[in-house]
Amino acid sequence: EAGVAQSPRYKIIEKRQSVAFWCNPISGHATLYWYQQILGQGPKLLIQFQNNGVVDDSQLPKDRFSAERLKGVDSTLKIQPAKLEDSAVYLCASRFGPGTNEKLFFGSGTQLSVL
Amino acid sequence: AQSVAQPEDQVNVAEGNPLTVKCTYSVSGNPYLFWYVQYPNRGLQFLLKYITGDNLVKGSYGFEAEFNKSQTSFHLKKPSALVSDSALYFCAVRAPRTGKLIFGQGTTLQVKP
């Protein structure tokens, strides 16, 4: 079974530049999450999609972050403009669920460095 | 509000001794609870989950966790720690209705030979 695919793996940009991350969840997974993980901290939920609809984006800094999930499959997360404090690993995860066999699958993440 | 707390930043144990990593949570309704482990420069790996049923859940690598509804806790345990268990451990709770999944801040487990 193919896993959650994310790209790019690494990205280095200067502050005030724009950046986009891409996620392809496991086929058939309706729920998709984007998390921000700063070094040494727990993943912070940015946005949750159910198919192509947003379920929760309460922690998304909407003045600079945006995300979409066209056709309920792939998703992109964009930062414009980036700040130094955006340096983190951005994780995408997907889930089939619900039910007792549900399980969250994580991608390898995109490590963003803002200089 | 939904939240997860891991009160210890770091837990130190000697190899062969039992270990406990603590987690408490707050969520509306019956919680779905998870433990994940993260090794340096690696992604998050699923260890175990509690959805319903027996309060003692067994997972990967000999880990288990005990769900305690009255104390709203879901502590991770292992009877005999290994040096290779040294890693960063995250507790997570998912709200059953919305599917919102949030993580604790993490606990670094250090197992010394």
XYZ file of C-alpha atoms in Angstrom:
228
model
C 0.000 0.000 0.000
C 1.427 3.388 -0.973
C 1.850 5.837 1.872
C 1.132 9.532 2.212
C 3.329 11.402 -0.239
C 4.665 14.869 0.486
C 6.903 17.171 -1.482
C 9.293 18.824 -1.405
C 11.264 17.083 1.322
C 13.245 20.202 2.179
C 12.772 23.884 1.382
C 14.907 26.893 2.234
C 13.534 30.376 1.600
C 14.089 33.904 2.779
C 11.573 35.706 4.926
C 8.756 37.397 3.043
C 8.998 34.853 0.226
C 6.198 32.430 -0.631
C 6.261 28.662 -0.407
C 3.880 25.802 -1.174
C 3.759 22.231 0.034
C 1.972 19.356 -1.620
C 0.362 16.254 -0.139
C -1.117 13.195 -1.797
C -2.974 11.085 0.787
C -3.567 7.378 0.653
C -6.199 6.514 -1.912
C -9.678 6.483 -0.443
C -8.788 8.427 2.698
C -11.442 11.061 3.186
C -9.849 12.903 6.102
C -6.665 14.892 5.634
C -4.732 16.892 8.221
C -1.917 19.413 7.999
C 0.290 19.824 11.065
C 3.146 22.159 11.900
C 5.879 20.659 14.090
C 8.486 23.008 15.486
C 11.662 21.292 16.622
C 11.184 19.594 19.992
C 7.448 20.291 20.143
C 4.300 18.338 19.433
C 2.566 18.617 16.069
C 0.146 21.530 15.969
C -2.988 21.044 13.897
C -3.305 23.693 11.196
C -6.242 22.442 9.180
C -8.442 19.380 8.800
C -10.295 18.449 5.617
C -13.118 15.976 5.174
C -13.126 15.248 1.446
C -12.791 18.756 -0.035
C -14.458 20.584 2.851
C -12.732 22.256 5.790
C -13.691 20.748 9.158
C -11.360 22.779 11.367
C -8.961 25.615 10.589
C -9.098 27.394 13.916
C -5.316 27.289 14.359
C -4.418 28.309 10.803
C -2.869 31.811 10.620
C -5.156 32.903 7.842
C -3.373 36.175 7.180
C -0.481 34.232 5.702
C -1.409 30.551 5.455
C -3.887 29.007 3.039
C -4.771 25.453 2.142
C -6.991 23.711 -0.323
C -7.943 20.191 -1.236
C -9.213 20.128 -4.766
C -11.566 17.266 -5.614
C -11.041 15.810 -2.160
C -7.734 14.170 -3.031
C -4.443 16.114 -3.204
C -3.893 19.077 -0.946
C -1.609 22.097 -0.982
C -0.566 24.318 1.910
C 0.792 27.770 1.110
C 2.582 30.374 3.168
C 2.699 33.933 1.857
C 4.710 35.771 3.082
C 6.881 33.532 5.243
C 8.254 34.610 8.606
C 11.240 33.308 10.540
C 8.942 31.586 13.037
C 7.431 29.479 10.256
C 10.578 27.333 10.244
C 9.269 23.886 11.062
C 8.371 20.504 9.640
C 4.995 20.471 7.921
C 3.309 17.114 8.207
C 0.423 15.792 6.199
C -1.638 12.888 7.489
C -4.656 11.028 6.212
C -7.200 8.702 7.693
C -9.813 6.335 6.371
C -11.918 5.843 9.451
C -14.048 6.090 11.381
C -14.207 2.874 13.279
C -12.157 0.680 15.522
C -9.670 -0.047 12.747
C -9.027 3.570 11.931
C -5.437 4.652 11.838
C -3.667 7.876 10.948
C -0.941 7.689 8.344
C 1.728 10.379 8.256
C 3.864 11.542 5.384
C 7.578 12.137 5.837
C 7.010 15.873 6.092
C 8.483 18.965 4.488
C 11.219 20.654 6.472
C 11.016 24.411 5.958
C 13.823 26.764 6.882
C 13.094 30.480 6.691
C 16.226 32.640 6.717
C -12.028 22.627 24.886
C -10.085 19.700 23.516
C -6.591 19.375 24.977
C -3.812 16.943 25.771
C -1.222 17.326 28.514
C 2.028 15.457 28.953
C 3.291 16.760 32.284
C 6.858 15.479 31.974
C 9.270 16.906 29.427
C 11.644 14.017 30.029
C 11.530 10.606 31.668
C 14.722 8.804 32.606
C 14.802 5.080 33.365
C 17.428 2.376 33.570
C 17.362 -0.430 31.062
C 15.302 -3.346 32.336
C 13.184 -1.198 34.635
C 9.510 -0.479 34.014
C 8.627 2.843 32.414
C 5.586 5.104 32.467
C 4.957 8.149 30.291
C 1.990 10.174 31.481
C -0.846 11.702 29.494
C -4.089 13.392 30.483
C -6.738 14.701 28.123
C -9.880 16.753 27.816
C -12.467 16.189 25.090
C -16.228 16.158 24.667
C -17.663 12.685 24.393
C -15.849 9.394 24.433
C -12.254 9.956 23.375
C -10.172 8.188 20.800
C -6.677 8.086 22.285
C -3.352 7.401 20.621
C 0.349 7.134 21.317
C 2.971 7.897 18.674
C 6.749 7.679 18.816
C 9.266 9.782 16.918
C 12.900 8.863 16.498
C 15.461 11.532 15.501
C 15.004 12.642 11.890
C 12.176 10.168 11.439
C 8.453 10.504 11.003
C 5.757 9.791 13.547
C 5.113 6.108 14.113
C 1.885 4.720 15.505
C 2.248 2.713 18.738
C -1.257 1.997 19.953
C -4.771 3.319 20.271
C -7.819 3.137 22.504
C -11.234 3.421 20.913
C -13.446 1.264 23.082
C -13.347 -1.945 25.078
C -10.666 -3.163 27.456
C -9.003 -0.321 29.331
C -5.570 -1.909 28.902
C -4.419 -1.633 25.316
C -1.413 -3.463 23.924
C 0.623 -2.032 21.095
C 3.866 -2.283 19.176
C 7.316 -3.055 20.635
C 5.900 -4.309 23.952
C 4.216 -1.051 24.880
C 0.815 -0.845 26.502
C -1.404 1.930 27.763
C -4.113 2.131 30.364
C -7.225 4.187 29.800
C -8.693 5.645 32.989
C -11.928 7.486 32.333
C -12.371 8.900 35.839
C -8.887 10.387 35.816
C -9.019 11.253 32.091
C -5.632 9.665 31.664
C -3.987 7.411 29.122
C -0.519 6.566 30.457
C 1.967 4.657 28.320
C 3.777 1.781 30.002
C 6.332 -0.903 29.340
C 7.368 -3.587 31.847
C 11.051 -3.614 30.871
C 12.668 -0.680 29.073
C 15.256 -1.023 26.329
C 17.927 1.482 25.346
C 16.394 1.446 21.868
C 13.131 2.788 23.341
C 14.818 6.162 23.785
C 12.800 8.571 21.649
C 10.172 11.309 21.740
C 6.669 10.111 22.629
C 3.434 11.888 21.812
C -0.026 11.325 23.197
C -2.947 12.370 20.990
C -6.711 12.641 21.391
C -9.339 12.686 18.687
C -12.788 14.085 19.196
C -15.233 11.394 18.068
C -17.712 13.728 16.410
C -15.447 16.121 14.523
C -12.402 13.928 14.004
C -10.150 16.732 15.229
C -6.873 15.162 16.343
C -4.523 17.074 18.590
C -1.183 16.119 20.097
C 0.517 16.712 23.411
C 3.838 18.504 23.632
C 5.776 15.295 23.828
C 7.905 13.491 26.413
C 11.501 12.526 25.780
C 12.224 9.050 27.071
C 15.843 8.366 27.931
C 16.740 4.762 28.742
C 20.235 4.334 30.119
C 22.194 1.071 30.055
